[in-house]
Amino acid sequence: MTETLIKFTRGVPSAESFCPDQLAECASAVLTQYCDVVLQYGPSRGFAPLRTMLAEQYGVDPNRVIVGQGSLQLQDLCARVLIRPGDTVHVEEPSYDRALTVLRRAGGQLVGLPLDGDGPDVDEMEARLKSGERPVILYVIPDFQNPSGAVLSAEKRQRIADLAREYEFWIIEDSPYRRLRYRGSDVPTLFEMAPDRVLHMSSYSKLISPGLRVGYVIAPDAVVDKLARMAEDTYINASYLNHAIVYEYERRGWLTPHIEEIKALYRPRLDAMLEALDNSLTGLATWRRPEGGFFVGMTLKADVRAKDLLKRAEQANLQLTDGRGFFAASGGDRFVRLPFCALTPQEIEEGVARLAQVVRGL
Ligand SMILES: Cc1ncc(COP(=O)(O)O)c(C=O)c1O
């Protein structure tokens, strides 16, 4: 067995990206300044100064902003508020495995739209809508998608926004990787195109720390009060102290330079991943070349079973996520998600070399 275990599993930030001293300063400052607020229960929408800051950034009324306990918790609230058991929910295929679980658990019947390099198959979606299918939600991760790395093109975003208006479904736009663009330029958000149909979500997990559990949703007026009520009945309020730490960090102007620093840390890791794949897996698999985010999604050419792939990888001291979890119904045996941010370029190179050996041996 090869010596060290290499984990191509969880999409976590690198521990080197954390800034504990600055966060300690922020914690101390907010405990002094907002003691009565951050140590007390509060309204379920979250710590008001952070909500006001976000409302300014997105150009909306602060009432439309809910800051929660990480964005996955907010996904759960949205699913429970918007889905009635048996409702159809359109998702990209592949998509974020935990979000699929949340949508299914709320009773959603998931319909997977095959993902191309520029986003889900909108022709297929439109054909389904025209044939009478009525999804209540389209769940999309338009920027550096988890697990594939794909970015939804501006043209497809516009078509999706138009379809959402015409057929009156909600779009959950889950975008925690948007600010982690290592090259190229931004594409406008779905939220900008259809603010009345989009629940735009993001998170500080990948930008500051997932341990703080601070994420948010900008929701249309028609649903935001229901979400706030569901939040209150679920957890009363998320941690104001953590919201306030994030607020103070951004207020001091530390977030933007920090994002530049982590981009400088992650960019060479993405490049190392792509170079290693080019060197070791050309001809055996296909993959996208993302310009940001945490993941490269890869599809093996051989007709393998996920079970065998995972077992052989484990024997080579390599941990992989089961690709089937990213698919709405069936499929995913040949899909491999490769997260690159929490590994050094050397670990990436070694991990991909092991993966290539495993794939050759199947
Ligand atoms: C697309 C996507 N949405 C949501 C989350 C969860 O984020 P949070 O830590 O804010 O709950 C993740 C985490 O990996 C993710 O990849």
Tab-separated table of C-alpha atoms and ligand atoms in Angstrom:
chain	number	residue	atom	x	y	z
A	1	MET	CA	0.000	0.000	0.000
A	2	THR	CA	1.209	3.522	-0.817
A	3	GLU	CA	2.176	5.539	2.248
A	4	THR	CA	-0.121	8.520	2.804
A	5	LEU	CA	-3.863	8.601	2.297
A	6	ILE	CA	-4.945	11.170	-0.273
A	7	LYS	CA	-8.529	12.379	0.047
A	8	PHE	CA	-10.280	13.435	-3.153
A	9	THR	CA	-13.456	13.591	-1.129
A	10	ARG	CA	-14.781	16.607	0.714
A	11	GLY	CA	-14.822	20.043	-0.849
A	12	VAL	CA	-13.369	21.882	2.107
A	13	PRO	CA	-11.189	24.995	2.153
A	14	SER	CA	-7.519	24.628	2.937
A	15	ALA	CA	-6.674	25.155	6.631
A	16	GLU	CA	-3.935	27.543	5.392
A	17	SER	CA	-6.692	29.869	4.202
A	18	PHE	CA	-7.993	30.505	7.723
A	19	CYS	CA	-7.224	33.783	9.460
A	20	PRO	CA	-7.723	33.072	13.206
A	21	ASP	CA	-5.982	36.197	14.511
A	22	GLN	CA	-8.133	38.556	12.479
A	23	LEU	CA	-11.278	36.629	13.414
A	24	ALA	CA	-10.298	36.785	17.100
A	25	GLU	CA	-9.958	40.572	16.785
A	26	CYS	CA	-13.373	40.780	15.158
A	27	ALA	CA	-14.932	38.532	17.813
A	28	SER	CA	-13.494	40.651	20.576
A	29	ALA	CA	-14.678	43.882	18.932
A	30	VAL	CA	-18.245	42.696	18.375
A	31	LEU	CA	-18.522	41.201	21.854
A	32	THR	CA	-17.673	44.637	23.185
A	33	GLN	CA	-19.760	46.681	20.799
A	34	TYR	CA	-22.829	44.479	20.330
A	35	CYS	CA	-22.736	42.391	23.519
A	36	ASP	CA	-26.461	42.727	24.283
A	37	VAL	CA	-27.407	41.735	20.746
A	38	VAL	CA	-24.980	38.955	19.894
A	39	LEU	CA	-25.381	37.111	23.188
A	40	GLN	CA	-29.171	37.295	23.094
A	41	TYR	CA	-31.934	35.678	21.026
A	42	GLY	CA	-32.901	37.788	18.032
A	43	PRO	CA	-35.181	37.938	15.000
A	44	SER	CA	-34.791	34.867	12.766
A	45	ARG	CA	-33.629	36.858	9.746
A	46	GLY	CA	-30.240	37.305	11.407
A	47	PHE	CA	-27.879	40.030	12.666
A	48	ALA	CA	-29.235	43.313	11.242
A	49	PRO	CA	-25.952	45.083	10.304
A	50	LEU	CA	-24.861	42.102	8.168
A	51	ARG	CA	-28.269	41.936	6.521
A	52	THR	CA	-28.125	45.667	5.774
A	53	MET	CA	-24.642	45.282	4.312
A	54	LEU	CA	-25.796	42.432	2.070
A	55	ALA	CA	-28.942	44.341	1.093
A	56	GLU	CA	-26.738	47.220	-0.104
A	57	GLN	CA	-24.499	44.845	-2.040
A	58	TYR	CA	-27.472	43.233	-3.808
A	59	GLY	CA	-29.540	46.418	-4.133
A	60	VAL	CA	-32.556	45.043	-2.234
A	61	ASP	CA	-34.584	45.877	0.847
A	62	PRO	CA	-32.975	44.295	3.976
A	63	ASN	CA	-36.291	42.538	4.591
A	64	ARG	CA	-35.449	40.235	1.677
A	65	VAL	CA	-32.183	39.063	3.271
A	66	ILE	CA	-32.068	36.099	5.641
A	67	VAL	CA	-28.711	35.192	7.137
A	68	GLY	CA	-28.763	31.660	8.445
A	69	GLN	CA	-26.652	28.898	9.807
A	70	GLY	CA	-24.739	28.074	6.634
A	71	SER	CA	-26.513	27.996	3.308
A	72	LEU	CA	-27.447	24.306	3.434
A	73	GLN	CA	-29.737	25.006	6.387
A	74	LEU	CA	-31.390	27.707	4.296
A	75	GLN	CA	-31.757	25.250	1.404
A	76	ASP	CA	-33.635	23.025	3.776
A	77	LEU	CA	-35.962	25.852	4.802
A	78	CYS	CA	-36.585	26.792	1.153
A	79	ALA	CA	-37.310	23.181	0.259
A	80	ARG	CA	-39.743	22.786	3.145
A	81	VAL	CA	-41.528	26.060	2.378
A	82	LEU	CA	-41.765	25.650	-1.406
A	83	ILE	CA	-42.173	21.917	-2.013
A	84	ARG	CA	-45.285	19.872	-1.340
A	85	PRO	CA	-44.753	16.117	-1.383
A	86	GLY	CA	-44.833	14.881	-4.965
A	87	ASP	CA	-43.897	18.238	-6.529
A	88	THR	CA	-41.461	18.121	-9.434
A	89	VAL	CA	-38.060	19.726	-8.897
A	90	HIS	CA	-35.621	20.219	-11.762
A	91	VAL	CA	-31.933	19.838	-10.947
A	92	GLU	CA	-28.711	19.745	-12.899
A	93	GLU	CA	-27.289	16.278	-13.316
A	94	PRO	CA	-24.801	15.907	-11.710
A	95	SER	CA	-25.490	18.295	-8.819
A	96	TYR	CA	-24.504	18.880	-5.179
A	97	ASP	CA	-25.326	15.637	-3.369
A	98	ARG	CA	-26.445	17.185	-0.071
A	99	ALA	CA	-28.825	19.613	-1.797
A	100	LEU	CA	-30.368	16.694	-3.690
A	101	THR	CA	-30.927	14.957	-0.363
A	102	VAL	CA	-32.583	18.053	1.100
A	103	LEU	CA	-34.879	18.496	-1.918
A	104	ARG	CA	-35.836	14.808	-1.898
A	105	ARG	CA	-36.444	14.815	1.848
A	106	ALA	CA	-38.962	17.652	1.433
A	107	GLY	CA	-40.912	15.393	-0.934
A	108	GLY	CA	-39.520	16.685	-4.242
A	109	GLN	CA	-39.570	14.331	-7.230
A	110	LEU	CA	-36.218	15.142	-8.781
A	111	VAL	CA	-35.834	15.390	-12.547
A	112	GLY	CA	-32.220	15.606	-13.705
A	113	LEU	CA	-31.326	17.905	-16.600
A	114	PRO	CA	-28.093	16.677	-18.198
A	115	LEU	CA	-25.260	19.123	-17.612
A	116	ASP	CA	-23.186	20.419	-20.529
A	117	GLY	CA	-20.051	22.564	-20.227
A	118	ASP	CA	-22.267	25.681	-20.284
A	119	GLY	CA	-24.929	24.541	-17.838
A	120	PRO	CA	-27.979	22.246	-17.836
A	121	ASP	CA	-29.766	21.223	-21.010
A	122	VAL	CA	-32.270	24.070	-21.357
A	123	ASP	CA	-33.805	22.589	-24.521
A	124	GLU	CA	-34.765	19.538	-22.506
A	125	MET	CA	-36.160	21.718	-19.746
A	126	GLU	CA	-38.209	23.743	-22.206
A	127	ALA	CA	-39.524	20.609	-23.903
A	128	ARG	CA	-40.617	19.253	-20.520
A	129	LEU	CA	-42.351	22.540	-19.668
A	130	LYS	CA	-44.075	22.634	-23.059
A	131	SER	CA	-45.266	19.080	-22.582
A	132	GLY	CA	-47.020	20.128	-19.366
A	133	GLU	CA	-44.457	19.268	-16.665
A	134	ARG	CA	-44.679	21.879	-13.906
A	135	PRO	CA	-41.623	22.009	-11.656
A	136	VAL	CA	-41.993	24.081	-8.531
A	137	ILE	CA	-38.234	24.712	-8.348
A	138	LEU	CA	-35.188	24.643	-10.581
A	139	TYR	CA	-32.105	24.175	-8.376
A	140	VAL	CA	-28.892	25.389	-10.070
A	141	ILE	CA	-25.309	26.096	-9.071
A	142	PRO	CA	-24.383	28.460	-11.890
A	143	ASP	CA	-20.838	29.403	-10.905
A	144	PHE	CA	-18.131	26.701	-10.760
A	145	GLN	CA	-20.711	24.066	-10.088
A	146	ASN	CA	-20.304	21.458	-7.394
A	147	PRO	CA	-19.407	18.803	-8.508
A	148	SER	CA	-18.486	19.536	-12.149
A	149	GLY	CA	-16.864	23.002	-12.165
A	150	ALA	CA	-19.206	24.112	-14.993
A	151	VAL	CA	-20.329	27.723	-15.372
A	152	LEU	CA	-23.812	28.458	-16.697
A	153	SER	CA	-23.533	30.650	-19.805
A	154	ALA	CA	-25.159	34.097	-19.935
A	155	GLU	CA	-27.364	32.978	-22.793
A	156	LYS	CA	-28.698	29.977	-20.898
A	157	ARG	CA	-29.174	32.084	-17.761
A	158	GLN	CA	-31.387	34.458	-19.737
A	159	ARG	CA	-33.401	31.592	-21.215
A	160	ILE	CA	-33.872	30.046	-17.755
A	161	ALA	CA	-34.905	33.405	-16.279
A	162	ASP	CA	-37.457	33.860	-19.093
A	163	LEU	CA	-38.811	30.328	-18.623
A	164	ALA	CA	-39.142	30.863	-14.864
A	165	ARG	CA	-41.272	33.944	-15.503
A	166	GLU	CA	-43.379	32.247	-18.160
A	167	TYR	CA	-43.983	28.998	-16.267
A	168	GLU	CA	-43.835	30.486	-12.754
A	169	PHE	CA	-41.290	28.245	-11.069
A	170	TRP	CA	-38.768	29.358	-8.489
A	171	ILE	CA	-35.062	29.281	-9.249
A	172	ILE	CA	-32.780	28.453	-6.349
A	173	GLU	CA	-29.461	29.955	-7.433
A	174	ASP	CA	-26.839	28.476	-5.130
A	175	SER	CA	-23.604	30.330	-5.674
A	176	PRO	CA	-21.014	29.878	-2.899
A	177	TYR	CA	-18.062	29.700	-5.344
A	178	ARG	CA	-18.890	32.785	-7.415
A	179	ARG	CA	-16.171	35.009	-5.937
A	180	LEU	CA	-13.506	32.328	-6.384
A	181	ARG	CA	-12.781	33.041	-10.037
A	182	TYR	CA	-9.117	32.431	-10.840
A	183	ARG	CA	-9.281	33.651	-14.432
A	184	GLY	CA	-11.809	34.915	-16.978
A	185	SER	CA	-14.713	37.234	-16.233
A	186	ASP	CA	-17.995	37.060	-14.325
A	187	VAL	CA	-21.311	36.183	-15.920
A	188	PRO	CA	-24.365	38.116	-14.588
A	189	THR	CA	-26.350	36.252	-11.928
A	190	LEU	CA	-29.789	34.767	-12.489
A	191	PHE	CA	-30.851	36.970	-9.591
A	192	GLU	CA	-29.983	40.076	-11.636
A	193	MET	CA	-32.052	38.707	-14.531
A	194	ALA	CA	-35.180	37.677	-12.580
A	195	PRO	CA	-35.072	39.020	-9.003
A	196	ASP	CA	-38.773	38.204	-8.590
A	197	ARG	CA	-38.308	34.469	-9.348
A	198	VAL	CA	-34.861	33.784	-7.868
A	199	LEU	CA	-33.811	32.758	-4.371
A	200	HIS	CA	-30.132	33.656	-4.497
A	201	MET	CA	-27.952	31.865	-1.960
A	202	SER	CA	-24.378	32.243	-0.966
A	203	SER	CA	-22.120	31.570	1.948
A	204	TYR	CA	-18.976	32.649	3.735
A	205	SER	CA	-17.952	28.995	4.165
A	206	LYS	CA	-15.600	28.962	1.202
A	207	LEU	CA	-14.470	32.575	1.633
A	208	ILE	CA	-13.730	32.814	5.376
A	209	SER	CA	-14.535	29.583	7.219
A	210	PRO	CA	-17.151	26.829	7.050
A	211	GLY	CA	-16.907	26.436	10.827
A	212	LEU	CA	-18.582	29.800	11.330
A	213	ARG	CA	-21.671	28.441	9.507
A	214	VAL	CA	-22.750	31.751	7.986
A	215	GLY	CA	-24.728	31.700	4.747
A	216	TYR	CA	-27.559	33.776	3.352
A	217	VAL	CA	-30.478	33.892	0.968
A	218	ILE	CA	-31.906	36.881	-0.886
A	219	ALA	CA	-35.507	35.839	-1.406
A	220	PRO	CA	-38.438	37.366	-3.300
A	221	ASP	CA	-41.033	39.248	-1.232
A	222	ALA	CA	-43.559	36.510	-1.984
A	223	VAL	CA	-41.633	33.895	0.029
A	224	VAL	CA	-39.284	35.675	2.415
A	225	ASP	CA	-41.720	35.977	5.344
A	226	LYS	CA	-42.585	32.273	5.130
A	227	LEU	CA	-38.884	31.427	5.189
A	228	ALA	CA	-38.293	33.658	8.200
A	229	ARG	CA	-41.185	32.001	10.033
A	230	MET	CA	-39.898	28.531	9.194
A	231	ALA	CA	-36.438	29.582	10.425
A	232	GLU	CA	-37.870	30.864	13.699
A	233	ASP	CA	-39.843	27.670	14.246
A	234	THR	CA	-36.751	25.577	13.463
A	235	TYR	CA	-33.823	27.226	15.264
A	236	ILE	CA	-35.183	30.560	16.635
A	237	ASN	CA	-32.182	32.378	15.170
A	238	ALA	CA	-28.765	31.408	13.833
A	239	SER	CA	-25.630	32.480	15.741
A	240	TYR	CA	-25.628	36.282	15.878
A	241	LEU	CA	-22.108	36.178	17.232
A	242	ASN	CA	-20.869	34.454	14.082
A	243	HIS	CA	-22.893	36.776	11.853
A	244	ALA	CA	-21.351	39.735	13.671
A	245	ILE	CA	-17.811	38.374	13.278
A	246	VAL	CA	-18.346	38.058	9.530
A	247	TYR	CA	-19.891	41.523	9.421
A	248	GLU	CA	-16.962	43.071	11.282
A	249	TYR	CA	-14.430	41.261	9.084
A	250	GLU	CA	-16.046	42.662	5.960
A	251	ARG	CA	-16.654	46.120	7.495
A	252	ARG	CA	-12.947	46.433	8.206
A	253	GLY	CA	-12.252	45.834	4.513
A	254	TRP	CA	-10.537	42.514	5.136
A	255	LEU	CA	-12.707	40.248	3.016
A	256	THR	CA	-11.754	41.421	-0.484
A	257	PRO	CA	-7.958	41.198	0.054
A	258	HIS	CA	-8.461	37.866	1.803
A	259	ILE	CA	-10.313	36.522	-1.235
A	260	GLU	CA	-7.394	37.662	-3.423
A	261	GLU	CA	-5.026	35.768	-1.108
A	262	ILE	CA	-7.003	32.544	-1.229
A	263	LYS	CA	-7.331	32.820	-4.989
A	264	ALA	CA	-3.543	33.045	-5.177
A	265	LEU	CA	-3.387	29.899	-3.003
A	266	TYR	CA	-5.981	27.932	-4.992
A	267	ARG	CA	-5.149	28.958	-8.588
A	268	PRO	CA	-1.895	26.914	-8.712
A	269	ARG	CA	-3.785	23.960	-7.203
A	270	LEU	CA	-6.328	24.059	-10.028
A	271	ASP	CA	-3.462	24.312	-12.528
A	272	ALA	CA	-1.696	21.376	-10.857
A	273	MET	CA	-4.894	19.322	-11.099
A	274	LEU	CA	-5.396	20.081	-14.790
A	275	GLU	CA	-1.745	19.422	-15.608
A	276	ALA	CA	-1.783	16.120	-13.721
A	277	LEU	CA	-4.979	15.050	-15.495
A	278	ASP	CA	-3.496	15.979	-18.883
A	279	ASN	CA	-0.369	13.970	-18.065
A	280	SER	CA	-2.016	10.881	-16.619
A	281	LEU	CA	-5.606	10.488	-17.750
A	282	THR	CA	-5.750	11.699	-21.342
A	283	GLY	CA	-7.622	9.074	-23.348
A	284	LEU	CA	-9.059	7.430	-20.224
A	285	ALA	CA	-11.474	10.167	-19.159
A	286	THR	CA	-12.887	13.565	-20.063
A	287	TRP	CA	-13.053	16.589	-17.771
A	288	ARG	CA	-13.864	20.279	-17.768
A	289	ARG	CA	-11.304	23.046	-17.351
A	290	PRO	CA	-12.980	25.299	-14.762
A	291	GLU	CA	-11.838	28.880	-14.271
A	292	GLY	CA	-12.611	28.890	-10.563
A	293	GLY	CA	-14.207	27.138	-7.615
A	294	PHE	CA	-13.218	23.976	-5.805
A	295	PHE	CA	-13.826	21.093	-8.217
A	296	VAL	CA	-12.932	19.447	-11.478
A	297	GLY	CA	-15.594	16.938	-12.545
A	298	MET	CA	-14.334	13.984	-14.555
A	299	THR	CA	-16.120	11.222	-16.484
A	300	LEU	CA	-14.317	7.950	-17.097
A	301	LYS	CA	-14.558	6.471	-20.568
A	302	ALA	CA	-14.592	2.852	-19.451
A	303	ASP	CA	-17.824	1.257	-18.327
A	304	VAL	CA	-16.925	0.908	-14.637
A	305	ARG	CA	-18.994	0.340	-11.522
A	306	ALA	CA	-18.607	2.975	-8.787
A	307	LYS	CA	-18.319	0.241	-6.167
A	308	ASP	CA	-15.279	-1.289	-7.905
A	309	LEU	CA	-13.679	2.082	-8.529
A	310	LEU	CA	-14.003	3.148	-4.881
A	311	LYS	CA	-12.687	-0.184	-3.626
A	312	ARG	CA	-9.660	-0.192	-5.911
A	313	ALA	CA	-8.963	3.447	-5.047
A	314	GLU	CA	-9.078	2.618	-1.359
A	315	GLN	CA	-6.535	-0.140	-1.939
A	316	ALA	CA	-4.279	2.515	-3.499
A	317	ASN	CA	-4.798	4.730	-0.423
A	318	LEU	CA	-6.976	7.136	-2.323
A	319	GLN	CA	-10.394	8.256	-1.086
A	320	LEU	CA	-13.024	9.113	-3.707
A	321	THR	CA	-16.632	10.234	-3.353
A	322	ASP	CA	-19.243	7.912	-4.821
A	323	GLY	CA	-20.246	9.601	-8.091
A	324	ARG	CA	-23.768	8.170	-7.923
A	325	GLY	CA	-24.709	10.565	-5.102
A	326	PHE	CA	-24.499	13.507	-7.518
A	327	PHE	CA	-27.192	12.082	-9.809
A	328	ALA	CA	-30.919	12.584	-9.381
A	329	ALA	CA	-32.051	9.093	-10.277
A	330	SER	CA	-29.540	6.622	-11.682
A	331	GLY	CA	-26.103	7.053	-13.221
A	332	GLY	CA	-22.892	8.502	-11.890
A	333	ASP	CA	-20.847	5.280	-11.826
A	334	ARG	CA	-18.277	6.807	-14.161
A	335	PHE	CA	-18.318	10.265	-12.558
A	336	VAL	CA	-15.462	11.360	-10.295
A	337	ARG	CA	-15.402	14.686	-8.426
A	338	LEU	CA	-11.919	16.000	-7.836
A	339	PRO	CA	-11.663	18.762	-5.217
A	340	PHE	CA	-8.337	20.553	-5.352
A	341	CYS	CA	-8.289	23.414	-2.807
A	342	ALA	CA	-7.345	21.526	0.366
A	343	LEU	CA	-4.496	19.553	-1.233
A	344	THR	CA	-1.001	20.745	-2.090
A	345	PRO	CA	0.116	20.576	-5.741
A	346	GLN	CA	2.346	17.608	-4.770
A	347	GLU	CA	-0.579	15.744	-3.218
A	348	ILE	CA	-2.700	16.495	-6.286
A	349	GLU	CA	-0.015	15.155	-8.607
A	350	GLU	CA	0.423	12.009	-6.517
A	351	GLY	CA	-3.345	11.502	-6.132
A	352	VAL	CA	-3.999	11.799	-9.858
A	353	ALA	CA	-1.122	9.415	-10.626
A	354	ARG	CA	-2.691	6.864	-8.238
A	355	LEU	CA	-6.118	7.454	-9.783
A	356	ALA	CA	-4.733	6.846	-13.277
A	357	GLN	CA	-3.211	3.583	-12.106
A	358	VAL	CA	-6.501	2.512	-10.557
A	359	VAL	CA	-8.429	3.381	-13.731
A	360	ARG	CA	-5.951	1.485	-15.930
A	361	GLY	CA	-6.314	-1.553	-13.687
A	362	LEU	CA	-10.138	-1.681	-13.835
B	1	LIG	C1	-23.130	24.186	-3.960
B	1	LIG	C2	-23.068	24.200	-2.481
B	1	LIG	N1	-24.081	24.726	-1.788
B	1	LIG	C3	-24.072	24.770	-0.444
B	1	LIG	C4	-23.013	24.263	0.273
B	1	LIG	C5	-23.076	24.327	1.780
B	1	LIG	O1	-22.558	25.515	2.202
B	1	LIG	P1	-22.677	26.000	3.725
B	1	LIG	O2	-21.381	25.657	4.389
B	1	LIG	O3	-22.894	27.473	3.609
B	1	LIG	O4	-23.831	25.293	4.349
B	1	LIG	C6	-21.932	23.710	-0.391
B	1	LIG	C7	-20.813	23.132	0.359
B	1	LIG	O5	-19.978	22.418	-0.121
B	1	LIG	C8	-21.964	23.674	-1.817
B	1	LIG	O6	-20.975	23.147	-2.524
